Each structure stands twice: as C-alpha cells, then as structure tokens.
Amino acid sequence: MNTLISYLREHYPIDRLGDVTWAHAVNSKARLKRFLNDPETMVLEADICISPRGDAVAAHPPVNDSDLSFDELVEAVASSKQGIKLDFKDAEIVIPCLVKLKELNLSQPVLLNADIFQGGGGYRPKFSAVGFLALCRKLYPQGIVSLGWTTTSGPDAAYTGEHIDEALELCRGVQQATFAVRASLLTASWRHLARLLQSEGYSLTIWNAEPVEQELLVWMRENTDPTRTLYDLSDHVKNPIRGW
C-alpha cells in the first residue's frame, strides 16, 4: 500500500493507513459536492453499477440509477488531491470504467474494489476473480486492487481458512492489494484474516453494512494494526466514523 500512503503523505498530515479518512457512498451529486475538496476527507468511496441505459453510474444496488455518472465522478476527483475507491457492482462496466481512468491518467491513487470471492453465506460473485485481476493489471496497472467476499450477517457468515487460502493463492505475484472485510465478522474470523497480512504489500480495509457497536470499535482499536488497516466505516446516516 506504499502508493496510497506515499501520495497522501504529500497532501495530508498522516503517518499510517489507519489515519486515512473516508467519505462513504459518494453516490450522488449532493454527496460529491459535500465531500469533494473537503480538507477532512482524504479518499472518496463510491459504488459503481450499470444503469438501465447501460452506462456506469454511482449507485448501490438495489438502486441502479443516479444523478452522478461515473465519468462525472472521476473527472471531478481528477481536479482534487483526494484519492478514490471505486466499488464495482456489475462486471459489465469494469472495462469502460478502466479505459476512462486510463484516459484521465489520474495523479492520485485509485482503489479498484470488487467482491470476487464467495464468503460464508454469501451469493455467487458476479465477477470472475481471475478475470477482474487480469483486467485491472492490463487496463489500469497503477490502480490498487481491493478484493472482497460476498457476505451476509447471518449465522453462517464468517471468513474461513479456505477463504483465505483461495485469496492468497489468487494473489500470488500481486505486489499491492487490500482485502475488504466486513466489520461484523471480524471477531469470529480474526485468526484466519490475520494471515492476509503476512505479505508486506497487503492490508485490510474494514467496512460496515450494519451499525458498529461500541464494543466492536474497542475490539478493533485493541486488535487491528492501523499501520496495515484502512477503516472505511460510517454511522447509520453514512457519516464517517473516525479516530484510530
């Protein structure tokens, strides 16, 4: 993750990955206006899906349309000093989005995220794991891959040793990667997830779909390493949770 932290250090007073601040779900012009060039926000995160018209927009399923197109989003970010994380929801729009990024030749880091692995209780991924990695390497090799699992918060939800083995095998030869893991599954799966950090270029990105209880926040502060962890967490109204 040297690319990310090195760039951000040039523009913000930070020392470690855990200091990176986020704006989550920047999926509308209103949220883009709120967070673009906000001095308290270092990285914008947006969900990218295919609209009914067939173009790429910033929206999170089941919503599949937005007043903010992918092109508008990345062109706006290009004028800022902020990084961006693109959470792809549909495989069909990965190629045109990567081509657009290549055309823009952004100076800031871009995290390319997709749920390419099937997790415990999760649905079958929309993406080919090998195919997604290959496209990122070919079309936008300067991007940082962010790889996740399809998960639920149900009783069968967990990250197993087999899930980690699959991820590490796929990523052989990948120098920089962050693995997106669900906050609510951390404590039950930590002995397996910690293996992802055995490679120096790898990190974790902790995200949440459910509210993060105070007990879990305390656990994260006591057990995760902020030099190797990004915390993309928000409260019930999508305001960032900060302070690591």
Tab-separated table of C-alpha atoms in Angstrom:
chain	number	residue	atom	x	y	z
A	1	MET	CA	0.000	0.000	0.000
A	2	ASN	CA	3.030	2.246	-0.387
A	3	THR	CA	1.459	4.032	-3.363
A	4	LEU	CA	-1.548	5.144	-1.330
A	5	ILE	CA	0.232	6.244	1.818
A	6	SER	CA	3.105	7.922	-0.040
A	7	TYR	CA	0.723	10.032	-2.106
A	8	LEU	CA	-1.487	11.000	0.817
A	9	ARG	CA	1.513	11.984	2.945
A	10	GLU	CA	2.358	14.598	0.333
A	11	HIS	CA	-1.021	16.261	0.849
A	12	TYR	CA	-2.197	15.398	4.362
A	13	PRO	CA	-0.593	15.142	7.834
A	14	ILE	CA	-0.769	11.357	8.223
A	15	ASP	CA	1.692	8.635	9.184
A	16	ARG	CA	-0.217	5.379	8.715
A	17	LEU	CA	-3.049	3.766	6.784
A	18	GLY	CA	-5.369	3.972	9.763
A	19	ASP	CA	-5.181	7.766	9.604
A	20	VAL	CA	-6.814	7.831	6.165
A	21	THR	CA	-10.237	9.479	6.332
A	22	TRP	CA	-13.132	8.480	4.099
A	23	ALA	CA	-16.385	9.675	2.662
A	24	HIS	CA	-18.519	6.592	2.124
A	25	ALA	CA	-21.176	6.095	-0.568
A	26	VAL	CA	-20.489	9.218	-2.625
A	27	ASN	CA	-23.288	8.166	-4.960
A	28	SER	CA	-24.963	11.467	-5.755
A	29	LYS	CA	-24.076	14.970	-6.846
A	30	ALA	CA	-25.118	16.217	-3.416
A	31	ARG	CA	-22.664	13.952	-1.593
A	32	LEU	CA	-19.948	14.699	-4.126
A	33	LYS	CA	-20.453	18.424	-3.547
A	34	ARG	CA	-20.336	17.855	0.211
A	35	PHE	CA	-17.088	15.879	0.285
A	36	LEU	CA	-15.091	16.933	-2.795
A	37	ASN	CA	-12.105	19.003	-1.638
A	38	ASP	CA	-13.234	18.651	1.975
A	39	PRO	CA	-9.964	19.017	3.932
A	40	GLU	CA	-11.152	16.383	6.421
A	41	THR	CA	-11.715	13.756	3.702
A	42	MET	CA	-8.756	12.067	2.014
A	43	VAL	CA	-10.479	9.335	-0.007
A	44	LEU	CA	-13.928	9.259	-1.616
A	45	GLU	CA	-15.673	5.893	-1.906
A	46	ALA	CA	-18.389	5.315	-4.496
A	47	ASP	CA	-20.378	2.300	-5.671
A	48	ILE	CA	-20.377	1.833	-9.435
A	49	CYS	CA	-23.125	-0.088	-11.230
A	50	ILE	CA	-24.743	-0.301	-14.643
A	51	SER	CA	-27.793	1.914	-15.155
A	52	PRO	CA	-30.935	0.999	-17.137
A	53	ARG	CA	-29.378	2.974	-20.016
A	54	GLY	CA	-26.275	0.809	-19.954
A	55	ASP	CA	-23.819	3.421	-18.698
A	56	ALA	CA	-21.865	3.412	-15.450
A	57	VAL	CA	-23.303	5.449	-12.583
A	58	ALA	CA	-22.606	5.919	-8.885
A	59	ALA	CA	-25.328	3.907	-7.144
A	60	HIS	CA	-25.662	0.995	-4.747
A	61	PRO	CA	-27.985	-1.891	-5.651
A	62	PRO	CA	-30.896	-2.376	-5.500
A	63	VAL	CA	-30.800	1.250	-6.656
A	64	ASN	CA	-29.341	1.214	-10.163
A	65	ASP	CA	-29.556	4.830	-11.252
A	66	SER	CA	-28.211	8.145	-10.054
A	67	ASP	CA	-27.758	11.793	-10.953
A	68	LEU	CA	-23.990	11.167	-10.808
A	69	SER	CA	-22.368	9.328	-13.703
A	70	PHE	CA	-19.047	7.545	-13.405
A	71	ASP	CA	-17.448	9.993	-15.824
A	72	GLU	CA	-18.662	12.991	-13.810
A	73	LEU	CA	-17.379	11.434	-10.607
A	74	VAL	CA	-13.848	10.657	-11.742
A	75	GLU	CA	-13.481	13.909	-13.675
A	76	ALA	CA	-14.392	15.806	-10.506
A	77	VAL	CA	-11.932	13.815	-8.419
A	78	ALA	CA	-9.211	14.443	-11.008
A	79	SER	CA	-9.405	18.145	-10.142
A	80	SER	CA	-8.837	17.442	-6.436
A	81	LYS	CA	-5.997	15.990	-4.390
A	82	GLN	CA	-8.197	13.233	-2.944
A	83	GLY	CA	-7.899	9.551	-3.655
A	84	ILE	CA	-10.858	7.464	-4.763
A	85	LYS	CA	-12.158	3.952	-4.161
A	86	LEU	CA	-14.441	2.515	-6.823
A	87	ASP	CA	-16.618	-0.340	-5.604
A	88	PHE	CA	-17.743	-2.123	-8.764
A	89	LYS	CA	-21.134	-3.828	-8.504
A	90	ASP	CA	-21.524	-5.075	-12.103
A	91	ALA	CA	-18.924	-6.811	-14.230
A	92	GLU	CA	-20.160	-5.253	-17.479
A	93	ILE	CA	-18.910	-1.775	-16.650
A	94	VAL	CA	-15.402	-2.640	-15.447
A	95	ILE	CA	-13.739	-2.348	-18.872
A	96	PRO	CA	-15.225	1.032	-19.899
A	97	CYS	CA	-14.501	2.437	-16.441
A	98	LEU	CA	-10.876	1.316	-16.508
A	99	VAL	CA	-10.482	2.743	-20.006
A	100	LYS	CA	-11.827	6.086	-18.755
A	101	LEU	CA	-9.385	6.051	-15.848
A	102	LYS	CA	-6.527	5.357	-18.236
A	103	GLU	CA	-7.588	8.302	-20.411
A	104	LEU	CA	-7.678	10.641	-17.412
A	105	ASN	CA	-4.272	9.469	-16.150
A	106	LEU	CA	-5.072	10.483	-12.580
A	107	SER	CA	-2.192	11.508	-10.371
A	108	GLN	CA	-3.912	10.284	-7.209
A	109	PRO	CA	-4.325	6.667	-6.067
A	110	VAL	CA	-7.348	4.679	-7.228
A	111	LEU	CA	-8.574	1.620	-5.348
A	112	LEU	CA	-10.390	-0.854	-7.587
A	113	ASN	CA	-12.784	-2.905	-5.492
A	114	ALA	CA	-14.999	-5.873	-6.304
A	115	ASP	CA	-16.411	-8.809	-4.358
A	116	ILE	CA	-14.696	-11.522	-6.353
A	117	PHE	CA	-14.780	-14.276	-3.710
A	118	GLN	CA	-17.786	-16.111	-2.278
A	119	GLY	CA	-17.874	-15.851	1.500
A	120	GLY	CA	-19.773	-17.823	4.107
A	121	GLY	CA	-23.488	-17.426	3.432
A	122	GLY	CA	-22.749	-15.125	0.506
A	123	TYR	CA	-24.155	-15.245	-3.006
A	124	ARG	CA	-22.177	-16.335	-6.034
A	125	PRO	CA	-19.965	-13.416	-7.149
A	126	LYS	CA	-20.840	-11.534	-10.326
A	127	PHE	CA	-17.154	-11.322	-11.170
A	128	SER	CA	-14.573	-13.805	-12.340
A	129	ALA	CA	-11.811	-13.483	-9.763
A	130	VAL	CA	-9.068	-14.208	-12.282
A	131	GLY	CA	-10.743	-12.021	-14.901
A	132	PHE	CA	-11.122	-8.979	-12.631
A	133	LEU	CA	-7.487	-9.085	-11.587
A	134	ALA	CA	-6.355	-9.535	-15.187
A	135	LEU	CA	-8.387	-6.539	-16.386
A	136	CYS	CA	-7.038	-4.315	-13.627
A	137	ARG	CA	-3.459	-5.302	-14.419
A	138	LYS	CA	-3.920	-4.808	-18.152
A	139	LEU	CA	-6.014	-1.641	-18.336
A	140	TYR	CA	-5.081	0.262	-15.170
A	141	PRO	CA	-1.992	-1.337	-13.618
A	142	GLN	CA	-1.328	1.685	-11.400
A	143	GLY	CA	-4.596	1.002	-9.574
A	144	ILE	CA	-4.609	-0.738	-6.195
A	145	VAL	CA	-6.817	-3.820	-6.191
A	146	SER	CA	-9.259	-4.088	-3.305
A	147	LEU	CA	-10.685	-7.586	-3.121
A	148	GLY	CA	-13.695	-8.680	-1.133
A	149	TRP	CA	-16.061	-11.531	-0.428
A	150	THR	CA	-19.812	-11.729	-0.834
A	151	THR	CA	-21.064	-11.946	2.746
A	152	THR	CA	-24.133	-11.742	4.929
A	153	SER	CA	-24.601	-11.009	8.604
A	154	GLY	CA	-26.429	-14.293	9.201
A	155	PRO	CA	-25.411	-17.220	11.420
A	156	ASP	CA	-23.340	-18.847	8.652
A	157	ALA	CA	-21.401	-15.675	7.934
A	158	ALA	CA	-17.673	-15.954	8.578
A	159	TYR	CA	-14.318	-15.926	6.853
A	160	THR	CA	-12.769	-19.392	6.933
A	161	GLY	CA	-9.280	-20.702	6.392
A	162	GLU	CA	-10.371	-21.915	2.958
A	163	HIS	CA	-11.483	-18.398	2.007
A	164	ILE	CA	-8.077	-17.017	2.946
A	165	ASP	CA	-6.217	-19.804	1.133
A	166	GLU	CA	-8.159	-19.021	-2.049
A	167	ALA	CA	-7.368	-15.317	-1.813
A	168	LEU	CA	-3.663	-15.806	-1.151
A	169	GLU	CA	-3.346	-18.295	-3.999
A	170	LEU	CA	-5.051	-15.959	-6.467
A	171	CYS	CA	-2.894	-13.010	-5.415
A	172	ARG	CA	0.466	-14.683	-5.857
A	173	GLY	CA	2.595	-12.159	-7.683
A	174	VAL	CA	0.332	-9.227	-6.756
A	175	GLN	CA	2.565	-6.664	-5.079
A	176	GLN	CA	-0.120	-4.363	-3.632
A	177	ALA	CA	-3.602	-5.354	-2.506
A	178	THR	CA	-6.074	-4.601	0.220
A	179	PHE	CA	-8.687	-7.107	1.323
A	180	ALA	CA	-12.114	-5.705	2.139
A	181	VAL	CA	-13.572	-7.379	5.227
A	182	ARG	CA	-16.894	-6.892	6.967
A	183	ALA	CA	-16.626	-5.375	10.434
A	184	SER	CA	-19.315	-7.577	11.990
A	185	LEU	CA	-17.378	-10.742	11.070
A	186	LEU	CA	-14.005	-9.664	12.433
A	187	THR	CA	-14.011	-11.187	15.880
A	188	ALA	CA	-15.215	-14.635	14.792
A	189	SER	CA	-12.794	-14.784	11.848
A	190	TRP	CA	-9.736	-12.918	13.072
A	191	ARG	CA	-7.361	-15.894	13.331
A	192	HIS	CA	-7.897	-16.513	9.614
A	193	LEU	CA	-7.984	-12.894	8.458
A	194	ALA	CA	-4.692	-12.097	10.175
A	195	ARG	CA	-2.933	-14.418	7.707
A	196	LEU	CA	-3.669	-11.936	4.919
A	197	LEU	CA	-1.126	-9.582	6.471
A	198	GLN	CA	1.800	-11.990	6.164
A	199	SER	CA	2.706	-10.364	2.835
A	200	GLU	CA	4.144	-6.887	3.342
A	201	GLY	CA	2.262	-5.283	0.450
A	202	TYR	CA	-1.145	-6.407	1.721
A	203	SER	CA	-3.543	-4.608	4.031
A	204	LEU	CA	-7.098	-4.888	5.307
A	205	THR	CA	-9.944	-2.489	4.617
A	206	ILE	CA	-12.637	-2.816	7.271
A	207	TRP	CA	-16.122	-1.748	6.147
A	208	ASN	CA	-19.548	-1.967	7.694
A	209	ALA	CA	-23.085	-2.607	6.494
A	210	GLU	CA	-24.580	-2.739	9.986
A	211	PRO	CA	-24.096	-0.191	12.782
A	212	VAL	CA	-20.773	-0.724	14.556
A	213	GLU	CA	-21.351	-1.169	18.269
A	214	GLN	CA	-19.001	0.456	20.760
A	215	GLU	CA	-17.748	-2.958	21.903
A	216	LEU	CA	-16.601	-3.778	18.366
A	217	LEU	CA	-14.909	-0.397	17.975
A	218	VAL	CA	-12.953	-1.080	21.157
A	219	TRP	CA	-12.019	-4.538	19.860
A	220	MET	CA	-10.750	-3.050	16.595
A	221	ARG	CA	-8.645	-0.485	18.412
A	222	GLU	CA	-7.114	-3.221	20.564
A	223	ASN	CA	-6.573	-5.912	17.920
A	224	THR	CA	-6.061	-4.366	14.484
A	225	ASP	CA	-2.870	-2.698	13.305
A	226	PRO	CA	-3.505	0.831	11.983
A	227	THR	CA	-0.266	0.698	10.001
A	228	ARG	CA	-1.785	-2.141	7.950
A	229	THR	CA	-5.504	-1.321	8.110
A	230	LEU	CA	-7.883	1.091	6.402
A	231	TYR	CA	-11.101	1.871	8.290
A	232	ASP	CA	-13.906	2.673	5.844
A	233	LEU	CA	-16.635	2.893	8.469
A	234	SER	CA	-19.741	5.045	8.678
A	235	ASP	CA	-22.622	5.541	11.074
A	236	HIS	CA	-26.335	4.969	10.427
A	237	VAL	CA	-26.612	8.165	8.341
A	238	LYS	CA	-23.361	7.484	6.430
A	239	ASN	CA	-21.250	9.970	8.362
A	240	PRO	CA	-17.655	8.735	8.703
A	241	ILE	CA	-16.502	7.073	11.922
A	242	ARG	CA	-13.018	8.398	12.613
A	243	GLY	CA	-10.317	8.262	15.234
A	244	TRP	CA	-7.811	5.403	15.233
